[in-house]
Short mmCIF file of C-alpha atoms and ligand atoms in Angstrom, two decimals:
data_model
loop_
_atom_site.label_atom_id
_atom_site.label_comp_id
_atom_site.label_asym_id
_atom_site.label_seq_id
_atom_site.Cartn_x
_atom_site.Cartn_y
_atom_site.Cartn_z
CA UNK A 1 85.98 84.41 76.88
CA UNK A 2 82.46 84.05 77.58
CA UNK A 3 81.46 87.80 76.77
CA UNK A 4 82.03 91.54 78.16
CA UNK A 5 82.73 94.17 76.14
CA UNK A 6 85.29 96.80 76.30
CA UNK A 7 84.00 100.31 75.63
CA UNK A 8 86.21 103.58 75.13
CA UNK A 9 84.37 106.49 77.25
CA UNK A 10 83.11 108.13 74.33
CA UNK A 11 79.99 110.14 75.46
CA UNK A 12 77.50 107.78 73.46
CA UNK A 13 79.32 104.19 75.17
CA UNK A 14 78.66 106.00 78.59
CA UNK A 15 75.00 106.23 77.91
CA UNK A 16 74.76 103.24 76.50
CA UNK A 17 76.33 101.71 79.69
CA UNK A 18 74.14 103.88 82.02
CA UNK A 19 71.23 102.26 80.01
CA UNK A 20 72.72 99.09 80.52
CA UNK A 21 72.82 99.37 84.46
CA UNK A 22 68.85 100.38 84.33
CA UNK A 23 68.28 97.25 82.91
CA UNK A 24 69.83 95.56 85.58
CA UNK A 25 73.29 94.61 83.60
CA UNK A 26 76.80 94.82 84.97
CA UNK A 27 79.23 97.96 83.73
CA UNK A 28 82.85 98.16 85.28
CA UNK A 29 84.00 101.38 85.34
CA UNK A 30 87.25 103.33 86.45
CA UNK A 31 87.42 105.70 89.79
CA UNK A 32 89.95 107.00 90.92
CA UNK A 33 90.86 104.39 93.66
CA UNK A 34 90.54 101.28 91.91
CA UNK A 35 87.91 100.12 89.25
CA UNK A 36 84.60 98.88 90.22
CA UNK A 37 81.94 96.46 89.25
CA UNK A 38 78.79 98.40 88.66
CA UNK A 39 75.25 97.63 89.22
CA UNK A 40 71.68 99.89 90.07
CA UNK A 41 71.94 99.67 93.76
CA UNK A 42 68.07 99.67 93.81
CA UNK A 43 67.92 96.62 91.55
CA UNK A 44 67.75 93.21 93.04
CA UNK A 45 68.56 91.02 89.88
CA UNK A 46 71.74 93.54 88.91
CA UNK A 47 73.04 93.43 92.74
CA UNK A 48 73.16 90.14 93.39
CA UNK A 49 74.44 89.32 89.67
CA UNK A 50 77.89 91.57 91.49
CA UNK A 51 78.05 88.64 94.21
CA UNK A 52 77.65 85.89 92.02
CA UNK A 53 80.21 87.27 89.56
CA UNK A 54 82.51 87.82 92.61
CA UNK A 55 81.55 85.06 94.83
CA UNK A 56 81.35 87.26 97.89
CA UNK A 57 79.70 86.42 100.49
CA UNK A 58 75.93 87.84 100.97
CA UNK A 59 76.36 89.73 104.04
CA UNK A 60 79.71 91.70 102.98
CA UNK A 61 77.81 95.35 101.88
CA UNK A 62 78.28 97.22 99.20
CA UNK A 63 79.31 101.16 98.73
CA UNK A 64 76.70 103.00 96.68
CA UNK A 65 78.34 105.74 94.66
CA UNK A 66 76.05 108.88 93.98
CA UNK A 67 76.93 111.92 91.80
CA UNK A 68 76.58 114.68 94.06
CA UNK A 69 75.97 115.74 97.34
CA UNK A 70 72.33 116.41 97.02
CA UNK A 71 71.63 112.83 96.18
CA UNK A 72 73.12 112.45 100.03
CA UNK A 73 69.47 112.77 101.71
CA UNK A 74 67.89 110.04 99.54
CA UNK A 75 69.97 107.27 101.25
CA UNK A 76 71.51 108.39 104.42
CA UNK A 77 69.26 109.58 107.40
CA UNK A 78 70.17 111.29 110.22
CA UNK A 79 73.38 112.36 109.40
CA UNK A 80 75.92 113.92 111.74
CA UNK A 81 77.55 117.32 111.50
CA UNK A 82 80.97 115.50 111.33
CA UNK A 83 80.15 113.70 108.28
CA UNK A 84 78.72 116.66 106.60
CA UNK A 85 81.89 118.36 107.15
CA UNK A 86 83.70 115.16 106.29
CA UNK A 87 81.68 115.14 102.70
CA UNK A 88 82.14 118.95 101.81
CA UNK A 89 85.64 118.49 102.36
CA UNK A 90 86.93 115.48 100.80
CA UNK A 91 83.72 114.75 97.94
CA UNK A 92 84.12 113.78 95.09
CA UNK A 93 87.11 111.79 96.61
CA UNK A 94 88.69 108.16 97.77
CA UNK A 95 86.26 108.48 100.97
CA UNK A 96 83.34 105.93 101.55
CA UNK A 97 80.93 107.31 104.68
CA UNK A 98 79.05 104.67 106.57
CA UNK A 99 76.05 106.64 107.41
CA UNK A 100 72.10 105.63 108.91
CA UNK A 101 70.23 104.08 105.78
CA UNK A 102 67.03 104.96 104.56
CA UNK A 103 64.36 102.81 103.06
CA UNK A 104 66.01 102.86 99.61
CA UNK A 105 69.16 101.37 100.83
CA UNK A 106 67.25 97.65 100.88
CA UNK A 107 68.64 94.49 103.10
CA UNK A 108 70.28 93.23 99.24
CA UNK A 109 72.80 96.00 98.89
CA UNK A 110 73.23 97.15 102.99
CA UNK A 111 74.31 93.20 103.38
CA UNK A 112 70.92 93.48 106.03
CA UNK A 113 72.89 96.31 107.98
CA UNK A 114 70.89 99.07 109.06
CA UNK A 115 73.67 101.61 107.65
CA UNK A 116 74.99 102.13 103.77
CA UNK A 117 78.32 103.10 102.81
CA UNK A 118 78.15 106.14 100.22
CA UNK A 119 80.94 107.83 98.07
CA UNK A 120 80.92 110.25 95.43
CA UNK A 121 83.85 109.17 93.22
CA UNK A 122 86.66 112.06 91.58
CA UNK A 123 87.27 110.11 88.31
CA UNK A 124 85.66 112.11 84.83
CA UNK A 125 84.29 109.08 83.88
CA UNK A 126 82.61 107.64 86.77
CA UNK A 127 81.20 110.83 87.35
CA UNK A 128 80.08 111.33 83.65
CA UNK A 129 78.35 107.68 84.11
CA UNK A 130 76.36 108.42 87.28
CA UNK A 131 74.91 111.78 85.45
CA UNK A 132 73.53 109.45 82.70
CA UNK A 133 72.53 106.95 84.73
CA UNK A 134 70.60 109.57 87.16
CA UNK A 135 69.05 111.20 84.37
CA UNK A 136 68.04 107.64 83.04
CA UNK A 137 66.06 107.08 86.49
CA UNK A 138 68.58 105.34 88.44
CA UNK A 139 69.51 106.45 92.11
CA UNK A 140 73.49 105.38 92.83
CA UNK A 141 75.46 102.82 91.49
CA UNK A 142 76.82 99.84 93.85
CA UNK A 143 80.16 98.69 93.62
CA UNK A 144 82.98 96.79 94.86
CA UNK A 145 85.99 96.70 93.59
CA UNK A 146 85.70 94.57 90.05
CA UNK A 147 87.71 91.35 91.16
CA UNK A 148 87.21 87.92 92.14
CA UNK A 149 86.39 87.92 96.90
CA UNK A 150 89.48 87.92 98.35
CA UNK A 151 91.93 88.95 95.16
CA UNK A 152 93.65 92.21 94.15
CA UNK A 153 91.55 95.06 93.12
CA UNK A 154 91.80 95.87 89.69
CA UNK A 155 93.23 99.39 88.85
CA UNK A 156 93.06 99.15 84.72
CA UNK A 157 90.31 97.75 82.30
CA UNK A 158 92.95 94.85 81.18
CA UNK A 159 92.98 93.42 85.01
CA UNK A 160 88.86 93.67 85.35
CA UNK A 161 89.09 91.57 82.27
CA UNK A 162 91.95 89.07 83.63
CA UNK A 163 89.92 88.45 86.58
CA UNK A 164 86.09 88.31 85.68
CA UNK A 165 86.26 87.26 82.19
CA UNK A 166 85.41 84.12 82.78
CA UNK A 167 82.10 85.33 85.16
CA UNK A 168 80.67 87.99 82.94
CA UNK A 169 77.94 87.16 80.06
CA UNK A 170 77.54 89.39 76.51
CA UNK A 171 75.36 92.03 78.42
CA UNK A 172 78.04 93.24 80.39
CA UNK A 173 80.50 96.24 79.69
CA UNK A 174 84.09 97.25 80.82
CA UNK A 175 84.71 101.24 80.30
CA UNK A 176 88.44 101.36 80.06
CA UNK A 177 89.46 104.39 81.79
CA UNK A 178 93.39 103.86 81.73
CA UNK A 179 95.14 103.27 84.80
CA UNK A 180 93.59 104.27 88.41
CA UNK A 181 95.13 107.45 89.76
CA UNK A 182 95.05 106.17 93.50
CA UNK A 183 95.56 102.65 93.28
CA UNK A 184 94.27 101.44 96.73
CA UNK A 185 90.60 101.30 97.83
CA UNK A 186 88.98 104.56 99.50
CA UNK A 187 89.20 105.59 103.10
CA UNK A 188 85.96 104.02 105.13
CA UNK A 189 84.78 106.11 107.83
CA UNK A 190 81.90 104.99 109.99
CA UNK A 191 80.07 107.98 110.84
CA UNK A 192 77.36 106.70 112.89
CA UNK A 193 78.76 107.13 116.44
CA UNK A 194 79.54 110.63 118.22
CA UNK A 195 82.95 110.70 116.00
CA UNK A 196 84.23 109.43 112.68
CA UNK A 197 85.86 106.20 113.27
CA UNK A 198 88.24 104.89 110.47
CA UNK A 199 87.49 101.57 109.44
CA UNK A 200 89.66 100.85 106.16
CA UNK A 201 92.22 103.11 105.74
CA UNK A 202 92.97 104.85 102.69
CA UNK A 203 94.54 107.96 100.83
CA UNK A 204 92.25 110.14 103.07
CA UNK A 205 94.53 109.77 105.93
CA UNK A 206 94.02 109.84 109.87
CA UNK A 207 96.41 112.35 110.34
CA UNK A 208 93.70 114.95 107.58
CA UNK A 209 91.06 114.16 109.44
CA UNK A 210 92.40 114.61 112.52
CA UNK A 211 93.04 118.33 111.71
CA UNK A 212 89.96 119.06 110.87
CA UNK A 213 88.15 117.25 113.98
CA UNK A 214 90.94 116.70 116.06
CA UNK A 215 88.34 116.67 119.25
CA UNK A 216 85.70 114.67 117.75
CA UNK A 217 89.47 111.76 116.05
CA UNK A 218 89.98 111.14 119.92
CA UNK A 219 86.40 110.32 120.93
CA UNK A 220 85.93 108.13 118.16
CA UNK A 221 89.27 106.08 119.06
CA UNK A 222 86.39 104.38 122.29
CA UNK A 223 84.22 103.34 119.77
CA UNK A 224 84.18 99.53 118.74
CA UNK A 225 81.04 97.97 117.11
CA UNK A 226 80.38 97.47 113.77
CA UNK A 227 81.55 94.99 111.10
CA UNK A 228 84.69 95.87 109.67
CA UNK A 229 85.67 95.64 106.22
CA UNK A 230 88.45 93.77 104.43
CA UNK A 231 87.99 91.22 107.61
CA UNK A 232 88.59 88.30 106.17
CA UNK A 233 92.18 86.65 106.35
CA UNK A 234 93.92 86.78 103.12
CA UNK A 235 92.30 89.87 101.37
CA UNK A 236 93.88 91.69 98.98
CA UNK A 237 96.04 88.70 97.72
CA UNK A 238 98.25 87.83 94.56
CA UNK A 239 98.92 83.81 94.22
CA UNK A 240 102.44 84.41 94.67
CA UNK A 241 103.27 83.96 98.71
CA UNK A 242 104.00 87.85 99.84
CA UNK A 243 106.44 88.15 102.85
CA UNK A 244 107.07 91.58 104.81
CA UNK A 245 110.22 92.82 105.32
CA UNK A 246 112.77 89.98 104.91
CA UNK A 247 115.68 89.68 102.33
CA UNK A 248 114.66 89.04 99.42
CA UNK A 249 116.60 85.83 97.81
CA UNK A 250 117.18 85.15 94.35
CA UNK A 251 114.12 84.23 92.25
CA UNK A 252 111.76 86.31 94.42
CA UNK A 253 110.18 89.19 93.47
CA UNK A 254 110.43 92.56 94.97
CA UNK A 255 108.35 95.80 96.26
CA UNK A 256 109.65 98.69 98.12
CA UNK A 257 110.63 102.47 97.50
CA UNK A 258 113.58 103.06 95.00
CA UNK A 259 115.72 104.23 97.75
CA UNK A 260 115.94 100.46 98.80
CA UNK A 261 118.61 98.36 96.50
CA UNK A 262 117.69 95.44 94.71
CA UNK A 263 120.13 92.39 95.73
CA UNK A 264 121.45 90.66 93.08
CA UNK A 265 118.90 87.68 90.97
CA UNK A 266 116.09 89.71 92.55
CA UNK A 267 113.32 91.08 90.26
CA UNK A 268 111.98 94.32 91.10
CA UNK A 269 108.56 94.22 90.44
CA UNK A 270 107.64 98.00 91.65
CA UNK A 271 109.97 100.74 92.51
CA UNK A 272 108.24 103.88 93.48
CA UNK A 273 109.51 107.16 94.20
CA UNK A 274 106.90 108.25 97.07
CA UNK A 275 104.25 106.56 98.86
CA UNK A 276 101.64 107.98 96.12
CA UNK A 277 103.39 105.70 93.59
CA UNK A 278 103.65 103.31 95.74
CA UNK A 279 100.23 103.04 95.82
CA UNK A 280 99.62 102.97 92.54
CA UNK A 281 101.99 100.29 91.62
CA UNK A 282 101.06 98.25 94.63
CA UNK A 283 98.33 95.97 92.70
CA UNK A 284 99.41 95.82 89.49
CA UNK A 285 103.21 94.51 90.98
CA UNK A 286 101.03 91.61 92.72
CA UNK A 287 99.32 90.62 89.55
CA UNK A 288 103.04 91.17 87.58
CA UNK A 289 104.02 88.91 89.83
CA UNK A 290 101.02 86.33 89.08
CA UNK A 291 101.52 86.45 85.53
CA UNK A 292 105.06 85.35 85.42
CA UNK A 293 104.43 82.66 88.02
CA UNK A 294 106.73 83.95 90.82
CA UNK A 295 106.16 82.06 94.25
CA UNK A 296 107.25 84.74 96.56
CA UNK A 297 107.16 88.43 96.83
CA UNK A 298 109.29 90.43 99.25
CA UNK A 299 107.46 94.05 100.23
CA UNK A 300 109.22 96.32 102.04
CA UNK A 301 106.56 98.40 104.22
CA UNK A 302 106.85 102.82 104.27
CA UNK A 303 106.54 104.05 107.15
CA UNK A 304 102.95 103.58 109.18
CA UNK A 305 102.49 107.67 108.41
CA UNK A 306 99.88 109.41 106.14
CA UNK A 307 98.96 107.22 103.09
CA UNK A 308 101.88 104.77 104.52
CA UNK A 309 99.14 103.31 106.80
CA UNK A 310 96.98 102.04 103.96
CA UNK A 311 99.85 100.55 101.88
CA UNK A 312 100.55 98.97 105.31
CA UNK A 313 97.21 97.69 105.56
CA UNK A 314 97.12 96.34 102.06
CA UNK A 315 100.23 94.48 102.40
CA UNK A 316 99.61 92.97 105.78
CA UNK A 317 96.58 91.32 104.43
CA UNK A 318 98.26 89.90 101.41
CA UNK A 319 100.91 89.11 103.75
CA UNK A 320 98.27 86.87 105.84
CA UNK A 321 97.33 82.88 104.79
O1 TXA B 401 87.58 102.63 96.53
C1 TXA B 401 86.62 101.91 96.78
O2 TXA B 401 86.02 101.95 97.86
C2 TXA B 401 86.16 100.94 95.70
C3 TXA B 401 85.64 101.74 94.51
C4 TXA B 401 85.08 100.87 93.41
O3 TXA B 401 84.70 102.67 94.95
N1 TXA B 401 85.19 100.03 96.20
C5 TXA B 401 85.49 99.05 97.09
O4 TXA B 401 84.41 98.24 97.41
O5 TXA B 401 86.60 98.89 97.56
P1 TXA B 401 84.59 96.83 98.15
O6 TXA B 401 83.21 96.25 98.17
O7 TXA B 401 85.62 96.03 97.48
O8 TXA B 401 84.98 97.23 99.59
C6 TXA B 401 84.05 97.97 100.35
C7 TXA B 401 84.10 97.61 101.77
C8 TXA B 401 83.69 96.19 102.07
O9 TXA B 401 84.71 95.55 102.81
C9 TXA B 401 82.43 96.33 102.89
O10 TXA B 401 82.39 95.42 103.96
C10 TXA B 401 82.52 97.75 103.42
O11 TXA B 401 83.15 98.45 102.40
N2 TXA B 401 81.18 98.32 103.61
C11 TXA B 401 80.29 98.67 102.67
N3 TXA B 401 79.14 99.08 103.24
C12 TXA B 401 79.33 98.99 104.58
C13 TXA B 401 78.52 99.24 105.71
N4 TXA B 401 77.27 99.65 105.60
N5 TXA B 401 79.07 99.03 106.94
C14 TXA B 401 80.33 98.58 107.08
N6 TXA B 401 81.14 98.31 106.04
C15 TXA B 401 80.65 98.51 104.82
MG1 MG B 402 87.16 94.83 97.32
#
């Protein structure tokens, strides 16, 4: 292990990691989603560290995460009544709003798109961090999820460290924040045409949204323009080869609801109650999976309803070569 350390969220850790960030280091941190790999969103040298240490591509954007609602203003511009609404009701929450940038929002963290995504994150600790690091000068925090392009998010400090250990140097820090509470990325909502228009969902669901705007949900459905995240093929993706619902045979691995039986020389590798569990065990059953070499994982999908839709999502895409 090259370096990285793992700090407990004691109050004087988090300031020493929201120093850290200033400086233009690396701090993964928990939210409540999955965890993500930190940097000053206004500095150049910390931002593009995050793609090198991910090998993402350059022009795939990055959410800036903010404390509060009043730092809204300083890097969104002309922003719509909808996503005002949209904010009030569901920040701090798993909801990333793709808004009009202003000039802070620079070319190296917007991927050169003229809009920024922006979330205010509902996890203590996360929230804790972006005080210090606001009160230490910064402005938000960009971050992806804290994996490798194209593999699972990680939703404890133990997977950021199984996947970047290799990529992050001494001045880095992990704040281990237990296990995510969500377990699957936040809802994206591009809020830049007459409507929100739901570009990743997530566990704020359609069907929420929808009764709060249900007028403004059916305009949006016309609206087809801008780049779309998770594109790429096989995102979201254990090693193991994931297959949607099929039998599952002997020696394969297995995901679905604990109403659905596990045939015989099968291992279950998640077994949730609800779709919230579901959720949460969702990425941490891929990497099981991974770490005791398995070849093939049967998922059984929920039901496309409510949160059902994003574990759809998710598993689709892992589903995908
Ligand atoms: O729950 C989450 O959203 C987590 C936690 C850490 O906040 N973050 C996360 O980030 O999932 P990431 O980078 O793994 O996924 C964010 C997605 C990317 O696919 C990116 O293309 C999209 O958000 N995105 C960011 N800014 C965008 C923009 N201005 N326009 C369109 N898509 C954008
Ligand atoms: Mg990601």
């Amino acid at each position: 292990m090259i370096g990285s350390q793992i700090l407990v969220p004691t109050k004087k850790n988090i300031l020493k990691a929201a120093e850290s960030l200033i400086l233009g280091n690396l701090v993964a941190f928990p939210t409540e989603t999955v965890y993500g790999l930190g940097a000053s969103a206004t500095n150049e040298k910390g931002v593009s560290r995050i793609y090198e240490v991910k090998s993402r591509p350059k022009n795939h954007p990055l959410i800036v995460h903010i404390s509060s609602f009043s730092k809204l203003p300083m890097w969104a511009k002309e922003i719509p009544n909808y996503a005002l609404d949209l904010a009030n009701e569901f920040w701090p929450g798993p909801m990333t709003l793709i808004l009009r940038r202003t000039d802070i929002a620079k070319d190296f963290v917007t991927g050169g798109q003229d809009t920024v995504g922006l979330r205010i994150p509902n996890n203590e600790i996360a929230l804790r961090l972006l005080g210090e690091f606001e009160n230490a000068g910064g402005f938000g925090i960009a971050a992806p999820s804290a994996n490798r392009f194209g593999a699972v998010s990680p939703t404890s400090a133990s997977h950021v460290i199984a996947e970047l250990h290799d990529n992050l140097n001494h001045t880095d820090l992990v704040i281990d924040g237990g296990n995510a509470e969500i377990g699957i990325e936040s809802t994206i909502i591009d809020c830049t045409g007459c409507g929100p228009k739901i570009l990743r969902p997530g566990a704020i669901t359609k069907e929420s949204i929808a009764t709060m705007m249900p007028h403004l949900m059916k305009i949006s459905e016309n609206i087809n323009e801008i780049r779309f995240p998770g594109q790429f093929k096989s995102h979201y993706s254990p090693k193991a080869k994931v297959e949607l619902d099929v039998t599952p045979l002997p020696g394969d691995g297995m995901i679905g609801l604990m109403s659905i039986t596990t045939p015989d020389g099968v291992l279950r590798l998640a077994c949730p109650l609800d779709l919230e569990e579901y959720a949460q065990q969702l990425y941490g059953a891929f990497r099981k999976a991974d770490d005791i070499g398995l070849k093939r994982v049967v998922a059984i999908a929920p039901e496309r309803k409510g949160l059902g839709v994003a574990i759809c999502d998710r598993l689709r895409k892992a589903a995908s070569d």
